[in-house]
Short mmCIF file of C-alpha atoms in Angstrom, two decimals:
data_model
loop_
_atom_site.label_atom_id
_atom_site.label_comp_id
_atom_site.label_asym_id
_atom_site.label_seq_id
_atom_site.Cartn_x
_atom_site.Cartn_y
_atom_site.Cartn_z
CA MET A 18 0.62 -0.44 -0.02
CA LYS A 19 3.30 2.23 1.09
CA LYS A 20 5.13 2.03 -2.32
CA TYR A 21 0.44 2.92 -4.06
CA LEU A 22 0.60 6.01 -2.68
CA LEU A 23 4.30 6.68 -3.09
CA SER A 24 3.73 6.64 -7.32
CA MET A 25 0.23 7.54 -6.75
CA PHE A 26 1.44 11.41 -5.48
CA THR A 27 5.12 10.83 -7.09
CA ILE A 28 2.79 10.99 -10.41
CA ILE A 29 -0.14 13.42 -8.72
CA LEU A 30 2.71 16.33 -7.35
CA PRO A 31 4.16 17.32 -11.17
CA LEU A 32 1.07 16.84 -12.98
CA ILE A 33 -0.58 19.70 -10.64
CA THR A 34 2.22 21.86 -11.24
CA PHE A 35 0.56 21.28 -15.03
CA ALA A 36 -2.99 21.87 -14.45
CA GLN A 37 -2.29 25.09 -12.47
CA GLU A 38 -0.58 26.16 -15.19
CA ALA A 39 -2.79 25.04 -17.56
CA THR A 40 -6.12 26.90 -16.09
CA GLU A 41 -3.86 29.83 -16.03
CA VAL A 42 -3.73 30.26 -19.84
CA GLY A 43 -7.29 28.33 -20.17
CA LEU A 44 -5.14 26.12 -22.23
CA ASP A 45 -7.98 23.72 -20.42
CA GLU A 46 -10.42 25.37 -22.45
CA LYS A 47 -8.21 24.50 -25.69
CA ILE A 48 -7.69 21.07 -25.25
CA ASP A 49 -11.72 20.40 -24.50
CA LYS A 50 -12.33 22.36 -27.90
CA ALA A 51 -10.35 20.35 -29.74
CA PHE A 52 -11.51 17.23 -28.16
CA GLY A 53 -15.24 18.69 -28.26
CA ASP A 54 -14.59 18.89 -31.94
CA ALA A 55 -13.47 14.95 -32.47
CA THR A 56 -16.20 13.55 -29.77
CA GLY A 57 -18.79 15.17 -31.16
CA TRP A 58 -20.33 13.54 -33.48
CA PHE A 59 -20.68 10.49 -30.88
CA VAL A 60 -21.92 12.94 -28.13
CA ASN A 61 -24.36 14.18 -30.57
CA PHE A 62 -25.61 10.27 -31.26
CA ILE A 63 -25.93 8.78 -28.36
CA PHE A 64 -27.66 12.82 -26.84
CA TYR A 65 -29.69 12.75 -29.97
CA GLN A 66 -33.45 14.07 -30.32
CA ILE A 67 -36.07 12.90 -32.20
CA ASP A 68 -37.95 15.87 -33.14
CA PHE A 69 -42.41 15.11 -32.00
CA GLY A 70 -43.61 18.29 -32.85
CA GLY A 71 -45.13 21.70 -30.14
CA ASP A 72 -41.33 22.04 -28.58
CA VAL A 73 -40.68 18.37 -27.95
CA LYS A 74 -38.02 16.35 -28.41
CA VAL A 75 -37.11 13.01 -27.29
CA PHE A 76 -33.99 11.77 -26.55
CA TRP A 77 -33.86 8.24 -28.38
CA VAL A 78 -31.82 6.58 -25.50
CA LEU A 79 -35.49 6.95 -23.74
CA PHE A 80 -37.65 4.48 -25.97
CA PRO A 81 -35.64 1.66 -25.02
CA LEU A 82 -34.76 2.58 -21.22
CA ILE A 83 -38.38 2.91 -21.35
CA ILE A 84 -39.52 0.33 -23.25
CA GLY A 85 -37.63 -2.34 -21.45
CA ALA A 86 -38.20 -1.84 -18.70
CA THR A 87 -42.16 -2.07 -19.38
CA TYR A 88 -41.69 -5.44 -20.88
CA PHE A 89 -40.26 -6.52 -18.15
CA THR A 90 -42.37 -5.59 -15.41
CA PHE A 91 -44.78 -8.14 -17.28
CA TYR A 92 -43.06 -10.52 -18.29
CA PHE A 93 -42.07 -10.68 -14.52
CA LYS A 94 -45.43 -10.40 -14.02
CA PHE A 95 -45.16 -7.32 -11.78
CA ILE A 96 -42.57 -8.81 -9.26
CA THR A 97 -41.20 -4.98 -8.29
CA PHE A 98 -44.43 -5.17 -6.98
CA ARG A 99 -45.35 -8.55 -6.08
CA GLY A 100 -41.95 -9.11 -4.89
CA PHE A 101 -41.57 -5.55 -2.81
CA PHE A 102 -41.74 -6.95 1.18
CA THR A 103 -39.52 -9.48 -0.09
CA SER A 104 -36.26 -7.90 -1.11
CA ILE A 105 -37.14 -6.10 2.01
CA ASN A 106 -37.15 -9.37 4.53
CA ILE A 107 -33.56 -10.19 2.15
CA VAL A 108 -31.96 -7.02 3.66
CA ARG A 109 -33.43 -6.95 6.67
CA GLY A 110 -31.61 -10.49 6.21
CA LYS A 111 -34.75 -12.56 7.47
CA TYR A 112 -33.73 -15.18 4.31
CA ASP A 113 -29.67 -15.16 5.19
CA GLU A 114 -30.12 -19.18 6.29
CA ILE A 115 -31.03 -20.12 2.99
CA ASP A 116 -28.23 -17.85 1.53
CA HIS A 117 -25.63 -20.01 3.90
CA HIS A 118 -24.31 -23.01 2.33
CA GLU A 119 -21.69 -26.03 3.05
CA SER A 120 -21.21 -27.43 -0.24
CA MET A 121 -19.14 -26.62 -2.89
CA VAL A 122 -21.30 -24.95 -5.67
CA MET A 123 -23.34 -21.78 -5.64
CA ALA A 124 -24.70 -19.34 -8.10
CA GLY A 125 -23.06 -19.04 -10.77
CA ASP A 126 -22.12 -21.34 -14.80
CA SER A 127 -18.59 -22.17 -15.84
CA THR A 128 -16.13 -19.91 -17.56
CA PRO A 129 -16.37 -19.99 -21.64
CA GLY A 130 -14.02 -22.99 -22.96
CA GLY A 131 -15.45 -25.01 -19.33
CA ASP A 132 -11.95 -24.74 -18.44
CA ALA A 133 -12.43 -24.12 -14.69
CA ILE A 134 -15.27 -22.98 -12.42
CA GLU A 135 -15.22 -20.22 -11.27
CA THR A 136 -17.74 -19.59 -9.47
CA ILE A 137 -17.84 -21.95 -6.81
CA ALA A 138 -16.70 -21.38 -2.79
CA ILE A 139 -12.87 -21.26 -3.00
CA GLU A 140 -11.84 -21.64 0.72
CA GLY A 141 -15.08 -20.28 1.74
CA HIS A 142 -15.83 -17.19 -0.52
CA ASP A 143 -18.79 -17.10 -1.42
CA GLY A 144 -18.53 -13.20 -2.30
CA GLU A 145 -17.01 -10.03 -0.77
CA VAL A 146 -20.44 -7.87 0.83
CA SER A 147 -24.20 -8.30 2.25
CA HIS A 148 -26.64 -7.69 0.91
CA PHE A 149 -27.09 -4.35 1.83
CA GLN A 150 -23.63 -2.85 1.32
CA ALA A 151 -24.24 -4.05 -3.08
CA LEU A 152 -27.00 -1.98 -2.27
CA THR A 153 -25.58 1.01 -0.83
CA ALA A 154 -22.72 0.78 -2.79
CA ALA A 155 -24.83 0.61 -5.49
CA LEU A 156 -26.97 3.53 -5.07
CA SER A 157 -24.24 6.01 -3.49
CA ALA A 158 -23.30 6.12 -7.67
CA THR A 159 -27.15 6.79 -8.47
CA VAL A 160 -27.81 9.24 -5.20
CA GLY A 161 -26.56 12.32 -5.28
CA LEU A 162 -26.10 15.57 -7.69
CA GLY A 163 -29.23 14.00 -9.98
CA ASN A 164 -31.62 13.99 -7.33
CA ILE A 165 -31.06 17.27 -6.75
CA ALA A 166 -30.20 18.84 -9.72
CA GLY A 167 -31.41 17.10 -12.29
CA VAL A 168 -35.09 17.60 -10.19
CA ALA A 169 -35.09 20.86 -10.30
CA ILE A 170 -34.57 21.11 -13.99
CA ALA A 171 -37.25 19.27 -14.36
CA VAL A 172 -39.98 20.18 -12.61
CA SER A 173 -38.94 23.77 -14.53
CA ILE A 174 -39.08 22.38 -17.68
CA GLY A 175 -41.95 19.70 -17.10
CA GLY A 176 -44.38 21.01 -14.69
CA ALA A 177 -45.64 19.81 -11.96
CA GLY A 178 -46.85 16.59 -13.67
CA ALA A 179 -43.17 15.72 -14.23
CA THR A 180 -43.11 14.89 -11.23
CA PHE A 181 -45.99 11.90 -11.39
CA TRP A 182 -44.29 10.57 -14.93
CA MET A 183 -40.98 10.35 -12.65
CA ILE A 184 -42.37 8.24 -10.58
CA ILE A 185 -43.92 6.22 -13.10
CA ALA A 186 -40.34 5.77 -14.42
CA GLY A 187 -38.63 5.22 -11.05
CA LEU A 188 -41.44 2.16 -10.46
CA LEU A 189 -40.69 0.17 -14.46
CA GLY A 190 -37.19 1.08 -14.01
CA MET A 191 -37.13 -1.72 -10.55
CA ALA A 192 -37.72 -4.30 -13.36
CA SER A 193 -34.36 -3.50 -15.48
CA LYS A 194 -32.26 -3.17 -11.91
CA PHE A 195 -34.34 -7.05 -11.00
CA VAL A 196 -33.14 -8.68 -14.21
CA GLU A 197 -30.01 -7.28 -14.31
CA CYS A 198 -28.58 -7.40 -11.67
CA THR A 199 -30.01 -10.93 -10.91
CA LEU A 200 -27.71 -11.77 -14.16
CA GLY A 201 -24.81 -9.78 -12.95
CA VAL A 202 -24.68 -13.22 -9.38
CA LYS A 203 -25.33 -16.14 -12.05
CA TYR A 204 -22.11 -15.43 -14.53
CA ARG A 205 -19.96 -13.83 -12.44
CA ASP A 206 -16.31 -15.08 -11.52
CA ILE A 207 -14.47 -15.55 -8.39
CA ASN A 208 -11.12 -15.87 -7.97
CA GLU A 209 -8.68 -17.85 -5.74
CA ASP A 210 -8.00 -15.35 -3.20
CA GLY A 211 -11.96 -14.63 -3.63
CA THR A 212 -12.54 -11.38 -4.86
CA VAL A 213 -14.89 -10.92 -7.13
CA TYR A 214 -15.79 -10.14 -11.47
CA GLY A 215 -18.93 -9.31 -12.74
CA GLY A 216 -21.55 -7.14 -14.66
CA PRO A 217 -22.41 -7.37 -18.22
CA MET A 218 -18.78 -7.85 -19.66
CA TYR A 219 -19.73 -11.48 -18.06
CA TYR A 220 -23.29 -12.41 -18.45
CA LEU A 221 -23.21 -11.03 -22.15
CA THR A 222 -19.43 -12.92 -22.79
CA LYS A 223 -21.84 -16.41 -20.91
CA GLY A 224 -24.99 -15.81 -21.44
CA LEU A 225 -25.20 -15.23 -24.30
CA LYS A 226 -21.96 -17.72 -25.79
CA SER A 227 -25.43 -20.08 -24.08
CA LYS A 228 -27.87 -19.00 -25.94
CA GLY A 229 -25.30 -20.08 -28.68
CA LEU A 230 -24.40 -16.57 -29.82
CA GLU A 231 -20.90 -16.79 -28.57
CA GLY A 232 -19.61 -14.26 -31.63
CA LEU A 233 -22.46 -11.18 -30.64
CA GLY A 234 -21.64 -11.86 -26.86
CA LYS A 235 -17.87 -10.68 -27.05
CA VAL A 236 -18.90 -8.06 -29.56
CA LEU A 237 -20.72 -5.76 -26.92
CA ALA A 238 -19.18 -7.31 -24.19
CA VAL A 239 -15.83 -5.48 -24.79
CA LEU A 240 -18.41 -2.57 -25.48
CA PHE A 241 -19.63 -2.55 -22.04
CA ALA A 242 -16.25 -2.49 -21.52
CA ILE A 243 -14.90 0.35 -23.31
CA PHE A 244 -18.22 2.41 -22.34
CA VAL A 245 -17.91 1.66 -18.86
CA ILE A 246 -14.17 2.31 -18.32
CA GLY A 247 -14.77 5.86 -19.94
CA GLY A 248 -18.69 6.77 -18.24
CA SER A 249 -15.76 6.18 -14.68
CA PHE A 250 -13.99 9.23 -15.63
CA GLY A 251 -15.86 12.06 -16.30
CA GLY A 252 -19.45 11.48 -15.65
CA GLY A 253 -18.66 9.24 -12.44
CA ASN A 254 -15.37 10.65 -11.96
CA MET A 255 -14.89 14.70 -13.42
CA PHE A 256 -18.57 15.89 -12.61
CA GLN A 257 -19.56 14.93 -9.62
CA VAL A 258 -15.94 16.67 -8.46
CA ASN A 259 -16.39 19.35 -10.83
CA GLN A 260 -20.30 20.36 -9.49
CA ALA A 261 -19.21 19.36 -5.90
CA PHE A 262 -16.43 21.91 -5.50
CA GLN A 263 -18.88 24.98 -7.28
CA LEU A 264 -21.61 24.06 -4.30
CA VAL A 265 -19.11 24.49 -1.59
CA GLU A 266 -17.46 27.37 -4.01
CA ASN A 267 -20.68 29.54 -4.16
CA ILE A 268 -22.31 28.23 -0.91
CA THR A 269 -19.62 29.78 0.47
CA GLY A 270 -19.06 33.45 -1.48
CA GLY A 271 -19.03 32.29 -4.52
CA THR A 272 -15.85 35.14 -6.23
CA GLU A 273 -15.75 36.16 -2.70
CA SER A 274 -15.18 32.73 -1.27
CA PHE A 275 -11.82 31.41 0.22
CA LEU A 276 -12.00 28.34 -1.80
CA HIS A 277 -12.58 30.72 -5.39
CA GLY A 278 -9.89 29.64 -7.68
CA TYR A 279 -8.50 26.90 -4.95
CA GLY A 280 -10.23 24.09 -7.06
CA LEU A 281 -6.65 21.70 -8.06
CA ALA A 282 -6.21 21.73 -3.61
CA PHE A 283 -10.10 20.92 -3.49
CA GLY A 284 -9.37 18.10 -6.07
CA LEU A 285 -6.39 16.65 -4.76
CA VAL A 286 -7.90 16.51 -1.59
CA MET A 287 -10.28 14.65 -2.87
CA ALA A 288 -8.54 12.44 -4.86
CA ILE A 289 -6.39 11.48 -1.59
CA LEU A 290 -9.03 10.22 0.29
CA VAL A 291 -10.99 8.54 -2.80
CA GLY A 292 -7.09 6.89 -3.49
CA ILE A 293 -7.56 5.81 0.15
CA VAL A 294 -11.21 3.75 -0.12
CA ILE A 295 -11.15 2.41 -3.20
CA ILE A 296 -7.16 0.45 -2.63
CA GLY A 297 -8.77 -2.18 -1.04
CA GLY A 298 -11.66 -2.64 -4.00
CA ILE A 299 -14.92 -3.84 -3.23
CA LYS A 300 -14.55 -4.11 0.33
CA SER A 301 -13.36 -1.46 1.43
CA ILE A 302 -15.61 0.38 -0.84
CA ALA A 303 -18.85 -1.26 0.47
CA LYS A 304 -17.38 -0.07 4.60
CA VAL A 305 -17.77 3.37 3.33
CA THR A 306 -21.05 3.76 1.87
CA ASP A 307 -23.48 1.36 3.53
CA LYS A 308 -22.44 4.30 6.20
CA ILE A 309 -22.46 7.88 3.57
CA VAL A 310 -25.30 6.45 2.15
CA PRO A 311 -28.14 5.96 5.07
CA PHE A 312 -26.93 8.27 6.81
CA MET A 313 -26.92 10.91 4.47
CA VAL A 314 -30.71 9.79 2.60
CA VAL A 315 -32.35 10.18 6.24
CA ILE A 316 -31.08 13.93 6.18
CA TYR A 317 -32.59 13.80 3.12
CA VAL A 318 -35.94 12.55 3.57
CA THR A 319 -35.78 14.10 6.84
CA ALA A 320 -35.32 17.24 5.63
CA SER A 321 -38.18 17.38 3.22
CA LEU A 322 -40.06 16.57 4.74
CA PHE A 323 -40.04 18.38 7.46
CA VAL A 324 -40.17 21.19 4.64
CA ILE A 325 -43.35 19.53 3.75
CA PHE A 326 -45.40 19.38 6.31
CA ALA A 327 -43.69 23.13 8.09
CA ASN A 328 -46.16 23.62 4.85
CA TYR A 329 -48.65 21.12 5.51
CA ASP A 330 -51.87 23.52 4.84
CA MET A 331 -50.10 23.42 1.00
CA ILE A 332 -49.16 19.54 0.28
CA GLY A 333 -52.58 18.68 -0.56
CA ASP A 334 -52.64 21.69 -3.80
CA ALA A 335 -48.62 20.76 -4.31
CA PHE A 336 -50.76 16.89 -4.95
CA ALA A 337 -53.16 18.33 -6.95
CA GLN A 338 -50.40 20.41 -8.94
CA ILE A 339 -49.09 17.39 -9.60
CA PHE A 340 -51.67 15.24 -10.72
CA ASN A 341 -53.54 17.37 -13.30
CA GLY A 342 -49.96 18.53 -14.45
CA ALA A 343 -49.70 15.26 -15.46
CA PHE A 344 -52.94 14.87 -17.76
CA SER A 345 -54.19 18.21 -18.99
CA PRO A 346 -50.94 20.60 -18.38
CA GLU A 347 -51.24 24.23 -19.33
CA GLY A 348 -48.58 26.70 -20.65
CA VAL A 349 -45.64 23.70 -20.32
CA ALA A 350 -43.24 23.47 -22.75
CA GLY A 351 -44.70 20.31 -24.99
CA GLY A 352 -48.08 20.03 -22.74
CA ALA A 353 -49.02 16.19 -22.16
CA VAL A 354 -46.47 14.67 -23.84
CA GLY A 355 -43.49 17.30 -22.96
CA VAL A 356 -44.26 16.74 -19.14
CA LEU A 357 -44.40 13.33 -19.39
CA VAL A 358 -41.07 12.71 -21.18
CA GLN A 359 -39.22 15.25 -18.73
CA GLY A 360 -40.64 12.58 -16.27
CA PHE A 361 -39.70 10.01 -17.67
CA ARG A 362 -36.07 11.19 -18.65
CA ARG A 363 -35.28 12.37 -15.32
CA ALA A 364 -35.78 8.81 -13.59
CA ALA A 365 -33.51 7.02 -16.66
CA PHE A 366 -30.91 9.73 -16.04
CA SER A 367 -30.94 9.74 -12.75
CA ASN A 368 -31.88 5.57 -11.24
CA GLU A 369 -29.49 4.24 -14.68
CA ALA A 370 -31.84 1.15 -14.49
CA GLY A 371 -31.48 -0.51 -17.99
CA ILE A 372 -27.32 0.74 -18.15
CA GLY A 373 -25.98 -1.94 -16.87
CA SER A 374 -23.35 -0.65 -13.75
CA ALA A 375 -25.17 -1.75 -11.05
CA SER A 376 -25.29 -5.64 -11.83
CA ILE A 377 -21.74 -4.42 -10.92
CA ALA A 378 -21.88 -4.16 -7.42
CA HIS A 379 -24.65 -6.41 -6.52
CA SER A 380 -22.14 -8.66 -8.19
CA ALA A 381 -20.07 -8.89 -5.40
CA VAL A 382 -22.73 -9.78 -3.37
CA LYS A 383 -22.24 -12.92 -1.25
CA THR A 384 -24.72 -15.92 -1.56
CA LYS A 385 -26.51 -19.07 -3.52
CA TYR A 386 -28.71 -17.44 -5.71
CA ALA A 387 -29.25 -15.30 -8.32
CA ALA A 388 -32.14 -13.70 -7.54
CA SER A 389 -32.47 -13.26 -4.24
CA GLU A 390 -29.82 -10.05 -5.33
CA GLY A 391 -31.85 -9.31 -7.93
CA MET A 392 -35.17 -8.47 -5.79
CA VAL A 393 -32.63 -6.28 -3.49
CA ALA A 394 -31.58 -4.38 -6.74
CA LEU A 395 -35.29 -3.39 -7.61
CA LEU A 396 -35.45 -1.46 -4.61
CA GLU A 397 -32.76 0.88 -5.74
CA PRO A 398 -33.98 3.04 -7.89
CA PHE A 399 -38.00 2.99 -5.50
CA ILE A 400 -35.44 5.06 -2.81
CA ASP A 401 -33.69 6.53 -5.52
CA THR A 402 -36.34 8.06 -7.53
CA VAL A 403 -39.63 7.49 -5.87
CA LEU A 404 -38.58 8.12 -2.61
CA VAL A 405 -35.77 10.93 -3.17
CA CYS A 406 -36.25 12.60 -6.88
CA THR A 407 -40.32 12.75 -5.49
CA MET A 408 -39.63 14.89 -1.85
CA THR A 409 -36.83 17.03 -3.80
CA ALA A 410 -39.78 17.97 -6.47
CA LEU A 411 -42.17 18.22 -3.51
CA VAL A 412 -40.52 20.58 -1.68
CA LEU A 413 -39.23 23.06 -4.85
CA ILE A 414 -43.29 22.81 -5.95
CA ILE A 415 -44.06 23.52 -2.40
CA THR A 416 -42.26 26.90 -1.18
CA GLY A 417 -43.09 27.93 -4.96
CA ASN A 418 -40.35 27.41 -7.15
CA VAL A 419 -41.28 25.59 -9.65
CA THR A 420 -41.30 28.23 -12.66
CA ALA A 421 -40.79 28.66 -15.83
CA ALA A 422 -37.78 30.78 -15.48
CA ASN A 423 -35.57 28.01 -13.77
CA ALA A 424 -36.09 25.72 -17.33
CA SER A 425 -32.70 27.96 -18.34
CA LEU A 426 -30.17 26.55 -14.99
CA ASN A 427 -26.93 24.27 -15.22
CA ASP A 428 -26.82 21.60 -12.01
CA ALA A 429 -24.71 24.36 -10.00
CA GLU A 430 -27.67 26.45 -10.55
CA ALA A 431 -30.29 24.44 -10.09
CA ILE A 432 -29.02 22.64 -7.11
CA LEU A 433 -28.21 26.39 -5.49
CA LEU A 434 -32.52 26.61 -6.51
CA THR A 435 -33.16 23.30 -4.20
CA SER A 436 -31.14 24.80 -1.51
CA GLY A 437 -32.56 27.61 -1.60
CA ALA A 438 -36.29 26.20 -1.65
CA PHE A 439 -34.90 24.06 1.90
CA GLU A 440 -33.76 27.70 2.85
CA SER A 441 -37.20 28.80 3.45
CA ALA A 442 -37.88 26.27 5.45
CA ILE A 443 -34.25 25.42 7.44
CA SER A 444 -32.04 28.03 7.64
CA TRP A 445 -28.87 26.27 7.94
CA PHE A 446 -30.07 23.92 5.87
CA PRO A 447 -27.99 24.96 3.60
CA TYR A 448 -24.90 23.78 4.91
CA VAL A 449 -25.89 20.20 5.10
CA LEU A 450 -26.66 20.45 1.55
CA THR A 451 -23.64 21.39 0.84
CA VAL A 452 -21.94 18.60 2.86
CA ALA A 453 -24.44 16.07 1.57
CA VAL A 454 -23.73 17.41 -2.22
CA VAL A 455 -19.78 16.61 -0.79
CA LEU A 456 -20.66 13.95 0.35
CA PHE A 457 -22.63 11.91 -2.17
CA ALA A 458 -20.04 13.15 -4.48
CA PHE A 459 -17.11 11.30 -3.06
CA SER A 460 -19.34 7.99 -3.04
CA SER A 461 -20.17 8.40 -6.59
CA MET A 462 -16.50 8.44 -7.02
CA ILE A 463 -15.55 5.07 -4.98
CA SER A 464 -18.06 4.10 -6.91
CA TRP A 465 -17.79 4.13 -10.02
CA SER A 466 -14.20 3.40 -9.85
CA TYR A 467 -14.89 0.41 -8.13
CA TYR A 468 -17.33 0.10 -12.57
CA GLY A 469 -14.70 1.11 -14.12
CA PHE A 470 -11.87 -0.62 -12.87
CA GLN A 471 -13.95 -3.89 -13.04
CA GLY A 472 -14.31 -3.14 -16.96
CA TRP A 473 -10.01 -2.52 -17.70
CA SER A 474 -9.70 -5.60 -15.78
CA TYR A 475 -11.90 -7.03 -18.38
CA LEU A 476 -9.95 -6.17 -21.30
CA PHE A 477 -6.21 -5.93 -19.99
CA GLY A 478 -6.12 -8.63 -17.32
CA ARG A 479 -6.01 -9.14 -13.51
CA SER A 480 -2.52 -7.97 -12.21
CA LYS A 481 -2.07 -6.29 -10.12
CA LYS A 482 -0.73 -3.44 -12.00
CA MET A 483 -3.22 -3.09 -14.18
CA GLU A 484 -5.04 -2.93 -10.79
CA TYR A 485 -2.76 0.13 -10.14
CA THR A 486 -2.54 1.91 -12.97
CA TYR A 487 -6.33 2.51 -13.71
CA LYS A 488 -6.61 3.95 -9.77
CA VAL A 489 -3.75 5.95 -10.41
CA ILE A 490 -5.54 7.33 -14.22
CA PHE A 491 -9.10 7.37 -11.87
CA CYS A 492 -6.94 9.63 -9.22
CA LEU A 493 -5.28 12.06 -11.51
CA PHE A 494 -8.67 13.07 -13.34
CA VAL A 495 -10.45 13.31 -9.35
CA ILE A 496 -7.95 16.62 -9.77
CA VAL A 497 -7.93 17.59 -13.30
CA GLY A 498 -12.27 17.53 -13.12
CA ALA A 499 -12.03 19.93 -10.28
CA ALA A 500 -10.38 22.63 -11.31
CA ALA A 501 -10.32 22.16 -15.36
CA SER A 502 -13.35 23.34 -17.29
CA LEU A 503 -14.11 20.41 -20.02
CA GLY A 504 -17.41 20.15 -20.65
CA SER A 505 -16.78 18.16 -23.62
CA VAL A 506 -14.17 15.58 -22.11
CA ILE A 507 -17.57 15.19 -19.69
CA GLY A 508 -20.83 15.12 -21.96
CA PHE A 509 -18.96 12.60 -23.64
CA SER A 510 -18.38 10.44 -20.81
CA ASP A 511 -22.01 11.02 -19.38
CA ALA A 512 -22.47 10.09 -23.43
CA MET A 513 -20.53 6.94 -22.85
CA ILE A 514 -22.25 5.59 -19.90
CA PHE A 515 -25.74 6.20 -22.31
CA ALA A 516 -24.01 4.19 -24.10
CA MET A 517 -24.03 1.68 -22.32
CA MET A 518 -27.38 0.80 -22.43
CA VAL A 519 -27.38 -0.92 -26.33
CA PRO A 520 -24.92 -3.95 -25.03
CA ASN A 521 -27.19 -3.92 -21.73
CA MET A 522 -30.60 -4.43 -23.05
CA ILE A 523 -29.73 -6.64 -25.89
CA GLY A 524 -28.49 -8.94 -23.43
CA LEU A 525 -31.39 -8.62 -20.90
CA VAL A 526 -33.68 -9.39 -22.99
CA ILE A 527 -32.01 -12.55 -24.67
CA LEU A 528 -31.04 -14.05 -21.02
CA ALA A 529 -34.22 -12.94 -19.28
CA PRO A 530 -35.72 -16.96 -19.53
CA LYS A 531 -32.48 -17.62 -17.35
CA VAL A 532 -33.00 -14.72 -14.87
CA LYS A 533 -37.36 -16.39 -14.81
CA ALA A 534 -35.11 -19.92 -13.84
CA GLU A 535 -33.21 -18.06 -11.13
CA LEU A 536 -36.89 -16.27 -9.95
CA ASN A 537 -37.88 -19.33 -9.28
CA ARG A 538 -35.15 -21.36 -8.25
CA TYR A 539 -35.25 -18.08 -5.28
CA LEU A 540 -39.22 -18.50 -4.62
CA LYS A 541 -39.45 -21.97 -4.37
CA ALA A 542 -36.67 -21.59 -1.50
CA ILE A 543 -38.30 -19.78 0.87
CA LYS A 544 -41.43 -20.57 -0.06
CA THR A 545 -39.68 -25.02 1.07
CA LYS A 546 -38.15 -22.29 4.46
CA LYS A 547 -41.67 -21.30 5.37
CA GLU A 548 -43.07 -24.93 5.47
#
């Protein structure tokens, strides 16, 4: 570990000096422009909007996400509703007894080629983290800036009615999370030392081979690995630290802040903290996220409820605005379809259901029933979108912050809008929210570092050299992201995150019958236990 930290700082220190000089002469902006010119075609393709007329434009990536989620909801006979309380009981540990095993066989299939059964219990290893830790690790990558800033922008553009469709999309997304995370456990690899390697790269490779589509599976797996690495450096790293610093700077005085111009220092501190955590892999990450995520979600929801009940006389009107706005909006861009689109867009962009990223974290769980973790995962969109995003929307609606004038806000400005809404009822809450945003950004970065590393190890091997190479690069991007103006780089990375959806959704649809078999096997085990 000492050798790792020493090598990391040996590389980091000269780059800090370079980055400081680069920002002073505007070199980062020149690099950003050149990068944008080279990658603009890819970003434009992924975020292409289909024009339906009447100011209604829809990102094409929403269609496979929502259509796929709807298909899975019906295919699995509304598992998101009939299995909801079972999922809670799994997290509570009620069914841990049937997950415990003495035999050597556990969830998973053999590596393509049949040379080794890599998902057996080796030296007592059956996974790396608990159901609860896997859930918080995955949640930490989704709960954060999108719930605070994104919702403010969505309801400003689409009106209060966007909240209704955001909830519907969140409920549908629960089915997609169930499918991808069940597959993540079913097709994972476990090394001799107990380290787990899982995610879409593995279920696309192994699962599609079992369907006679080995060539397609390999191509899709490589594409996914490339996309998840790119996404981890930008949207899961640079964007998070950049927005966190902007908020801290704004809350402490903006251009007059004592932190103004110290983005590199902020980034260095964050890089050190991130580096310390990610050295230990998913176990270390989970030990942090299982404390940060519940703590911050509880604080955020409690504060939201305080604002809502402090204005209890407006609760009825707020829900009336949501339901009326969902079906008969007035004066909102794009009318009813526009409201629906904004709600669906925010939900899809927030909970990442169907993207495939969460299955990487969930694949590390200790279990012998793949479907058990799929059921735990379906709670994610509920917590992320149905609970946290809805709370944000209600606070904004009740405090009168849903206006078309706010539709053009960027993420940093939207966070300040949400902060102001809370401040109207809790004067000191903006400072708490600032801490929350920094912690959410931090937890998102450490989770996305794990996602990116899994893609990296799939492409370049599982050696310690490759592992440390990725982690050093990731920490460097934390520093650069805090201070540099790299909008095109981050935009390209965001595009890569949603590009992950393409290979992932193809695999999910083809492998859905495998998931149904796993679900039936697990439900039968639960039924047997009850008897």
